[in-house]
Backbone as CSV, one residue per row, in Angstrom:
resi,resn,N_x,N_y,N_z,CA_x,CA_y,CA_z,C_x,C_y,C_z
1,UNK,21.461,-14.291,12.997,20.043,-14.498,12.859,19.798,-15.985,12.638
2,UNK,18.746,-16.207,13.532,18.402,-17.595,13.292,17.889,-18.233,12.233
3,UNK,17.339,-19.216,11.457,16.796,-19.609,9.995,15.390,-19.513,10.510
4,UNK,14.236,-19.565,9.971,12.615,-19.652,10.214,12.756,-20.996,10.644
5,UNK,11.684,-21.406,11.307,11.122,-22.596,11.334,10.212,-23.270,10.264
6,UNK,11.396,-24.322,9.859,10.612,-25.385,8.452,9.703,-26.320,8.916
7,UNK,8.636,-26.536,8.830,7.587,-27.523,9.771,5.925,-27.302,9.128
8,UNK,5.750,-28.725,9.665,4.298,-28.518,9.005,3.549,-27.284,9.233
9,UNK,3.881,-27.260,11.059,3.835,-26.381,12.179,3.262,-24.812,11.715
10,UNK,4.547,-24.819,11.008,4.658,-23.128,10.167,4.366,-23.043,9.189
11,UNK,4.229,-24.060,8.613,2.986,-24.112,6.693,1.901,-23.748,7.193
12,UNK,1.257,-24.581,8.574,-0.244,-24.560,8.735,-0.112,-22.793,9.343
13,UNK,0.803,-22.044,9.839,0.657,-20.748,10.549,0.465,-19.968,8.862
14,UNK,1.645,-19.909,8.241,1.441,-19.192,6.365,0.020,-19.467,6.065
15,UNK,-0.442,-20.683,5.867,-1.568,-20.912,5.631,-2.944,-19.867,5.817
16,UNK,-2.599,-19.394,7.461,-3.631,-18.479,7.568,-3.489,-17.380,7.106
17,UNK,-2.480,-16.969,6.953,-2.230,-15.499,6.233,-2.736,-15.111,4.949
18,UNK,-3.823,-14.512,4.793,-4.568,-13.585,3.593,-4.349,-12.186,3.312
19,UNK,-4.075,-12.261,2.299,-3.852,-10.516,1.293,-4.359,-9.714,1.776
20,UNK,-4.209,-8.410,2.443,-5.126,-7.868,2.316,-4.847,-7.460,4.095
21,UNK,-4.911,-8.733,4.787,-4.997,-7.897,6.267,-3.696,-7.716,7.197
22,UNK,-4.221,-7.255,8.268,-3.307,-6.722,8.619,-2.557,-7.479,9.889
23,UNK,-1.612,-7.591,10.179,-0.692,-8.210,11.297,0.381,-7.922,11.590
24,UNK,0.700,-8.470,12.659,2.107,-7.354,13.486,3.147,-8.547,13.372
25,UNK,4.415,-7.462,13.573,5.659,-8.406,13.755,6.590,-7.376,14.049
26,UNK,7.585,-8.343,14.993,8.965,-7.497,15.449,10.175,-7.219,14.573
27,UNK,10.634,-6.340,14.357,12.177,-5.881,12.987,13.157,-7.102,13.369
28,UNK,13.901,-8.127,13.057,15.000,-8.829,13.348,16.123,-8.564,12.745
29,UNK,15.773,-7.820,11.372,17.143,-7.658,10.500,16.666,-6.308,9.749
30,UNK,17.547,-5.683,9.273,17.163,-4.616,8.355,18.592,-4.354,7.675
31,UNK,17.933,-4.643,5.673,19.149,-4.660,4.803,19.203,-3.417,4.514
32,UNK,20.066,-3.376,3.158,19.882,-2.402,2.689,18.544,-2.483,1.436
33,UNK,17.391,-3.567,1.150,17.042,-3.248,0.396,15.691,-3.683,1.092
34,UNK,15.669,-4.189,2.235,14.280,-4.870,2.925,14.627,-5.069,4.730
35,UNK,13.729,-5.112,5.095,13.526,-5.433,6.538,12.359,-6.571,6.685
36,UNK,13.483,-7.451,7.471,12.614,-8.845,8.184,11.698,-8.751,9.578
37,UNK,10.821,-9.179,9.573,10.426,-9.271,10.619,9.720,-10.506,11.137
38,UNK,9.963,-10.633,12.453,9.362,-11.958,13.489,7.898,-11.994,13.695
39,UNK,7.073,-12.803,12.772,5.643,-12.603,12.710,4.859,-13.005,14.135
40,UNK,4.360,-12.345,15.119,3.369,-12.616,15.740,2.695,-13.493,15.399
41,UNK,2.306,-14.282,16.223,1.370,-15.279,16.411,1.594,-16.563,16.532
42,UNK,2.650,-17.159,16.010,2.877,-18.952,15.582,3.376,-19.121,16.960
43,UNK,2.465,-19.654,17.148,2.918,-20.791,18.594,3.690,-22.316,18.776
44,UNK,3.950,-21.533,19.896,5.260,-22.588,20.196,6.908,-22.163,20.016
45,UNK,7.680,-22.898,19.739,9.042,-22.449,19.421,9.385,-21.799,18.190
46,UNK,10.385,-21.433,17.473,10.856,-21.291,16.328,9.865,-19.699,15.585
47,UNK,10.458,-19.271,14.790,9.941,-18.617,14.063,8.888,-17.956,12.503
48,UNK,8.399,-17.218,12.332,7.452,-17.006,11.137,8.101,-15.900,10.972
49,UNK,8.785,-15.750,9.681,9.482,-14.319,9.025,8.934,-13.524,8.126
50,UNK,8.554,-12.666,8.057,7.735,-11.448,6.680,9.348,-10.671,6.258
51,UNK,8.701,-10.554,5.127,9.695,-9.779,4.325,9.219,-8.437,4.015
52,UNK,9.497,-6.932,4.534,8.730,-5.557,3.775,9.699,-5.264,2.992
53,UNK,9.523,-5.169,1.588,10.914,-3.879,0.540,11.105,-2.917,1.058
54,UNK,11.975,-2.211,0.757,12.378,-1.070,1.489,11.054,-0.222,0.528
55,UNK,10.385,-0.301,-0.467,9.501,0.826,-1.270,8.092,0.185,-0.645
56,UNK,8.275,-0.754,0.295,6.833,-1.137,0.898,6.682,-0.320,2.628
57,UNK,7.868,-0.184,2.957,8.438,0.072,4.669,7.760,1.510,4.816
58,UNK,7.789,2.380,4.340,7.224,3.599,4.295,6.803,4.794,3.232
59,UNK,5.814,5.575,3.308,5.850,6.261,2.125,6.462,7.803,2.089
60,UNK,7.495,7.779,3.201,8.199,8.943,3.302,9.237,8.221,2.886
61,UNK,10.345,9.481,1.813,11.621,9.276,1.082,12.299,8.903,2.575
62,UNK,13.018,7.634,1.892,14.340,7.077,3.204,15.381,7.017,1.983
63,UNK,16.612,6.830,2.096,17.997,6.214,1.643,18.369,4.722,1.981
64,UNK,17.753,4.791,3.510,18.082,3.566,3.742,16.603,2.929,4.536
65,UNK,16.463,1.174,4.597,15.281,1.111,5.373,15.766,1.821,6.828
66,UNK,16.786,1.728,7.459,17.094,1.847,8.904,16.763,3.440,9.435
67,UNK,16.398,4.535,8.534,16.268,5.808,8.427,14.380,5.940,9.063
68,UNK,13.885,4.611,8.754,12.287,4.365,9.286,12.627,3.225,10.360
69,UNK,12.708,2.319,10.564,12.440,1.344,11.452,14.069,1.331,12.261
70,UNK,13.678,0.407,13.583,14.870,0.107,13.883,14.590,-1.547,14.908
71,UNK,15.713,-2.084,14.653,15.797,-3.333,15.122,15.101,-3.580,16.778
72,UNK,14.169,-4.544,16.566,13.032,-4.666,17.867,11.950,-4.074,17.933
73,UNK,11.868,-3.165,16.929,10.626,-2.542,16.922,9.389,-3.208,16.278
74,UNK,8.453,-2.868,17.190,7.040,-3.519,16.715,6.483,-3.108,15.195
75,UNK,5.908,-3.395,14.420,5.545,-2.799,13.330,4.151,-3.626,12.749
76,UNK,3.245,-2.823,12.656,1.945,-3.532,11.887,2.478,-3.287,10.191
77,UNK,1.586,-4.447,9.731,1.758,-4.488,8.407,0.419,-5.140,7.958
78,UNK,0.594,-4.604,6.096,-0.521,-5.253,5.516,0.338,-6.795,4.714
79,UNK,-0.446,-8.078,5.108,-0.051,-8.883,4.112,-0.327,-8.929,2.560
80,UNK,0.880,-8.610,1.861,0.791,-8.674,0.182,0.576,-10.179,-0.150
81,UNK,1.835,-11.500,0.710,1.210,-12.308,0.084,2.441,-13.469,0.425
82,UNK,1.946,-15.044,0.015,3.154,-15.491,1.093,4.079,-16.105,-0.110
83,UNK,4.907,-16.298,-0.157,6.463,-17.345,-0.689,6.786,-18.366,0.195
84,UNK,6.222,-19.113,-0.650,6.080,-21.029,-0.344,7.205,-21.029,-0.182
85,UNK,8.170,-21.279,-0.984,9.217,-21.703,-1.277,10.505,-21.022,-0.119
86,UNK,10.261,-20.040,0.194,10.966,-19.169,0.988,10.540,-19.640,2.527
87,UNK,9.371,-19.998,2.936,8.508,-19.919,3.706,8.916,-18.611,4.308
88,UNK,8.292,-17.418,3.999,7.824,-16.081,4.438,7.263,-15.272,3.978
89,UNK,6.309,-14.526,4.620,5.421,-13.325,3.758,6.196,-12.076,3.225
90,UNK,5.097,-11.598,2.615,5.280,-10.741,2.135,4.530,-9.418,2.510
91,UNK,4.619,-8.362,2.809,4.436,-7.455,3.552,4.342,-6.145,3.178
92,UNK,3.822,-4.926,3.851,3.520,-3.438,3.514,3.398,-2.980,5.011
93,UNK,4.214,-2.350,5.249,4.333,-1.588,6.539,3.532,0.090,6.044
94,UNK,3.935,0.554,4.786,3.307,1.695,4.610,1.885,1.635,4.331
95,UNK,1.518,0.652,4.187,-0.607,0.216,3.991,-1.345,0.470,5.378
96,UNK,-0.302,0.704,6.369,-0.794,0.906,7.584,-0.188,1.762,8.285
97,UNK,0.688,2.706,7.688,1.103,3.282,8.676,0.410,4.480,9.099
98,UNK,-0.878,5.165,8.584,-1.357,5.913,8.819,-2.908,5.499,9.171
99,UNK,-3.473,5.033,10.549,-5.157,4.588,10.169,-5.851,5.175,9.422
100,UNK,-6.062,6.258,9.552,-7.302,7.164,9.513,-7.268,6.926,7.993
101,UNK,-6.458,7.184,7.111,-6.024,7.024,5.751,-6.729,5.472,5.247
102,UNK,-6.014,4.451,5.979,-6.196,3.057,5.502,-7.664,2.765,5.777
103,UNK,-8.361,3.338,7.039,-9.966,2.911,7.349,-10.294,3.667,5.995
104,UNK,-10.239,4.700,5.478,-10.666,5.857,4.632,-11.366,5.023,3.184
105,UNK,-9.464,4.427,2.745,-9.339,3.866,1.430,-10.047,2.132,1.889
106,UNK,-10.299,1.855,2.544,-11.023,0.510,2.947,-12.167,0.436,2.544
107,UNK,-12.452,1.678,2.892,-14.530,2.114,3.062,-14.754,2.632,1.583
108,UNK,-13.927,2.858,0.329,-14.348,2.962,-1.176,-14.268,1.760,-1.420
109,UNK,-15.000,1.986,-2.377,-15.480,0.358,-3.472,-15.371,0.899,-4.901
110,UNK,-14.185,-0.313,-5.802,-14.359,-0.397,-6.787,-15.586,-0.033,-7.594
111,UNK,-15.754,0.657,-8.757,-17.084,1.259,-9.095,-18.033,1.983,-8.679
112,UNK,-17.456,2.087,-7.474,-18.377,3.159,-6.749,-18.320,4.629,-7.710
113,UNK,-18.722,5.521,-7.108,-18.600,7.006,-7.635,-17.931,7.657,-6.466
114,UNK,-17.084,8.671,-6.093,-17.524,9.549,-5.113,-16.376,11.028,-5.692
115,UNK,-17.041,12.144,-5.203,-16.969,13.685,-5.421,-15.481,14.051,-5.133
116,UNK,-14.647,14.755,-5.354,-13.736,15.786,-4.681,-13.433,16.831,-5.479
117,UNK,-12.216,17.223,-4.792,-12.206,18.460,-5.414,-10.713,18.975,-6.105
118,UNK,-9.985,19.123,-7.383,-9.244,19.192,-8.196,-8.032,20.040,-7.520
119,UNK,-7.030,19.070,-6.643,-5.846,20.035,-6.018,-5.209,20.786,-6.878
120,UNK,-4.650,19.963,-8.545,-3.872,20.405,-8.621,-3.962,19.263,-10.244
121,UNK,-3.119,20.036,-11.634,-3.649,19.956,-12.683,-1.953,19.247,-13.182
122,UNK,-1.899,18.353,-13.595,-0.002,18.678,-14.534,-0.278,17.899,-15.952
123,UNK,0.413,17.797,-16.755,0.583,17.034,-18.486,0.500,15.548,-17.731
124,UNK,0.641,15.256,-16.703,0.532,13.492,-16.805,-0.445,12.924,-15.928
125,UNK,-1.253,14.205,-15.613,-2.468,13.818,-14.591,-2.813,14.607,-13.848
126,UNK,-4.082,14.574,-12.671,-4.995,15.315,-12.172,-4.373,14.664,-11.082
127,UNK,-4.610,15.976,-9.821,-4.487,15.326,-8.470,-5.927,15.608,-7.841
128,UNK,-6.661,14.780,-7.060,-7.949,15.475,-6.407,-7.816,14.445,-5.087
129,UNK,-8.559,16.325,-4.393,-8.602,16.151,-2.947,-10.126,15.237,-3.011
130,UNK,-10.116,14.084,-2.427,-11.372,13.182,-2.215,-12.605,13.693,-1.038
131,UNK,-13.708,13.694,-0.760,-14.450,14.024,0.319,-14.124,13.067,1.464
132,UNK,-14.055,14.058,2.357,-13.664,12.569,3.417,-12.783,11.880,3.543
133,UNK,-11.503,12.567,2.682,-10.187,11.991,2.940,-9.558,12.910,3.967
134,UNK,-8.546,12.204,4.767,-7.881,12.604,6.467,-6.535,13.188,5.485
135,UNK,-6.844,14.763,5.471,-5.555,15.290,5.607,-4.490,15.297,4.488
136,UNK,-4.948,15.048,3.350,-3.777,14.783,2.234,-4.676,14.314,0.690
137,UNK,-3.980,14.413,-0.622,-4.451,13.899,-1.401,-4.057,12.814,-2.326
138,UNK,-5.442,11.603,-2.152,-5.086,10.614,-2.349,-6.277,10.095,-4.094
139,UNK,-6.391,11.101,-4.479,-7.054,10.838,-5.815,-6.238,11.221,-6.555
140,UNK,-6.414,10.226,-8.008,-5.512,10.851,-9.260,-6.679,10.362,-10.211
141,UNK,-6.567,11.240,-11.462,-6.859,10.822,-12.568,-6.176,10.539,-13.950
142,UNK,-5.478,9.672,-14.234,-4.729,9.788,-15.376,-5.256,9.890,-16.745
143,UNK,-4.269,10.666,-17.602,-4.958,10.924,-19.209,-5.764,10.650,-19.574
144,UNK,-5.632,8.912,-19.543,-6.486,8.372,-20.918,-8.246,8.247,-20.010
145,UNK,-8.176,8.571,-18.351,-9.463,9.050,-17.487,-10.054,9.902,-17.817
146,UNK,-9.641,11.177,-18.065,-10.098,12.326,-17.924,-11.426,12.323,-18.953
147,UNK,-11.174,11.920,-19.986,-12.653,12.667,-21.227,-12.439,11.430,-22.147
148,UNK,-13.370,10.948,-22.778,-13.733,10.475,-24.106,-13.264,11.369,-25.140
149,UNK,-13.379,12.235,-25.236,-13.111,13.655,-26.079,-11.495,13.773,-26.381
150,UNK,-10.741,14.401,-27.420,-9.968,14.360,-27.695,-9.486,15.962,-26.718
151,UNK,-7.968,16.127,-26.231,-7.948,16.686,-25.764,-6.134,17.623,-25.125
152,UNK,-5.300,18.668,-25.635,-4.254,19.127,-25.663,-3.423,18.890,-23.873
153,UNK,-3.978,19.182,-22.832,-3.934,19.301,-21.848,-4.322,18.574,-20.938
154,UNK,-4.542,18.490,-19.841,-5.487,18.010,-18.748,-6.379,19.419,-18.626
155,UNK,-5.415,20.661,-18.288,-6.423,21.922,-17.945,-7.315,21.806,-19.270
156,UNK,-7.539,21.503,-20.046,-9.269,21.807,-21.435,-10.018,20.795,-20.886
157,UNK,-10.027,19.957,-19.785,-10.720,19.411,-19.311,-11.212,19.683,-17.693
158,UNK,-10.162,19.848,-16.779,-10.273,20.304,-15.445,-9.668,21.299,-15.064
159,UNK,-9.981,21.809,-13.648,-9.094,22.954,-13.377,-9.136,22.650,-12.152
160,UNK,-7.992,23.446,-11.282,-7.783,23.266,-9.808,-9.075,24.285,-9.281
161,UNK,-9.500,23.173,-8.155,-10.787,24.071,-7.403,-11.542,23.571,-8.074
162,UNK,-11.620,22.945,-9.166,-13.319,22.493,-10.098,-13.512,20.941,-9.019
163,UNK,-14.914,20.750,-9.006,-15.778,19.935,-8.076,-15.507,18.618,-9.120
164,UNK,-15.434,17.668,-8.894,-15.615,16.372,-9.967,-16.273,15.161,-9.161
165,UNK,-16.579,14.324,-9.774,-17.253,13.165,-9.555,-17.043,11.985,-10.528
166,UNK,-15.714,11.335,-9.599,-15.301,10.514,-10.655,-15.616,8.679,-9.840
167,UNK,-15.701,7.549,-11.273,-15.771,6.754,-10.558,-14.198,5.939,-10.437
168,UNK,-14.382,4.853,-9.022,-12.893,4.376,-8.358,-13.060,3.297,-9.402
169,UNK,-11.712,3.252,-9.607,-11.062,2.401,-11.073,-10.185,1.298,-9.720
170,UNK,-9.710,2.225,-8.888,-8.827,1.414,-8.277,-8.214,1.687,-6.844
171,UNK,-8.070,1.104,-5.678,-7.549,1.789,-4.495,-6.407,0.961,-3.804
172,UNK,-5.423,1.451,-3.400,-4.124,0.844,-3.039,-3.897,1.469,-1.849
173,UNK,-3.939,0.515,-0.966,-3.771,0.928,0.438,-2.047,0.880,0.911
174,UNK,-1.092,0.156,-0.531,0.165,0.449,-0.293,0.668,1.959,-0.399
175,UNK,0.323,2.297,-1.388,0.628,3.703,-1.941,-0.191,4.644,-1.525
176,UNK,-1.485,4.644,-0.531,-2.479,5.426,-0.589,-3.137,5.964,-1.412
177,UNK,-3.406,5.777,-2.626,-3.952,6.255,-3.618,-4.966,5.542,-4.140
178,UNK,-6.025,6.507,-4.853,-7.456,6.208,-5.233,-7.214,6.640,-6.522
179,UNK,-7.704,5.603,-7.580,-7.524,5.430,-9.098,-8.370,6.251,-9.515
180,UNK,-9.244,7.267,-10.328,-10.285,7.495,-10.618,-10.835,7.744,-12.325
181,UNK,-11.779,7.856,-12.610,-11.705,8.080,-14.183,-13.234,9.085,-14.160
182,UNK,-12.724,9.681,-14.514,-13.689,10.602,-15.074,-15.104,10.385,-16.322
C-alpha cells in the first residue's frame, strides 16, 4: 500500500470534509480492527485515505471487518471527522448503510416531540417502535427518561403496545438510534 499524499494539495481536499455528510471511497486495506479507504474526489495524483473501525463498518455482528466489505469495493460513508496529524478521516460506513433509515433519522430534530409505539419493556430500558420509522426499532428510552416519579421497573411506567410521545434527547445516525425521554 502506498502512503497518502502529504501536500498542501490534500490539506486543502481534508479541509472540505464536514461531520456529518456523506462521501464515497474505495476499500484499499482491511485490518483486523479497521478498513481504509481511497477517498473520492481529490484531484490529481496521489491519494486521500478515511479510516472506518471495524464497530463503525456495519451494524450487523462481523468477527472480522472482511466478513462485510471486501477489497475494491465502493462504499459510502458518513464523515465522523478528520486527523490532522494522520492526514485521514474518519468515517461510518454503518450511518449509511441503510437510506431509508438515515433520510428517516435526518428528518428528527433535537427537541422535537414525536409518537410511537412501546416494542418491548426490559430493567435497563424501553424499546419503541417510532412513527414513520422503515422497518425496525430505532427508539429507546433509558431509566433515568422514563418518569420524574420514583419507580421499581420500567413496566410501572410503560408497557409493550402502550402509545407514547416522547421528546428526541438525541439521534445517531451511526448506531441508528433515537434517544428519547419521556
Amino acid at each position: 500500500m502506498t502512503q497518502p499524499l502529504s501536500s498542501e494539495r490534500l490539506k486543502a481536499f481534508l479541509n472540505t470534509m464536514r461531520a456529518g455528510e456523506v462521501r464515497t471511497g474505495r476499500v484499499i486495506s482491511i485490518e483486523d480492527r479497521e478498513v481504509l479507504v481511497e477517498l473520492d474526489g481529490l484531484p490529481g495524483p496521489g491519494k486521500a485515505v478515511g479510516c472506518i473501525p471495524h464497530g463503525d463498518l456495519t451494524r450487523k455482528a462481523t468477527a472480522h471487518p472482511s466478513e462485510a466489505v471486501g477489497i475494491g469495493q465502493q462504499l459510502a460513508f458518513e464523515v465522523i471527522g478528520v486527523d490532522w496529524q494522520q492526514e485521514r478521516v474518519w468515517a461510518s460506513a454503518a450511518a449509511c448503510e441503510d437510506p431509508a433509515l438515515r433520510a428517516f433519522l435526518l428528518g428528527l430534530r433535537r427537541g422535537a416531540t414525536h409518537q410511537g409505539r412501546v416494542a418491548s419493556v426490559h430493567n435497563f430500558g424501553v424499546f419503541v417502535n417510532l412513527d414513520g420509522e422503515p422497518d425496525q426499532c430505532t427508539g429507546f428510552i433509558r431509566i433515568p427518561e422514563l418518569s420524574w416519579r420514583s419507580f421499581d421497573h420500567p413496566a410501572d411506567v410503560v408497557t409493550a403496545g402502550q402509545r407514547v410521545v416522547g421528546e428526541i434527547i438525541d439521534v445517531d445516525t451511526r448506531r441508528g438510534q433515537v434517544q428519547l425521554s419521556l
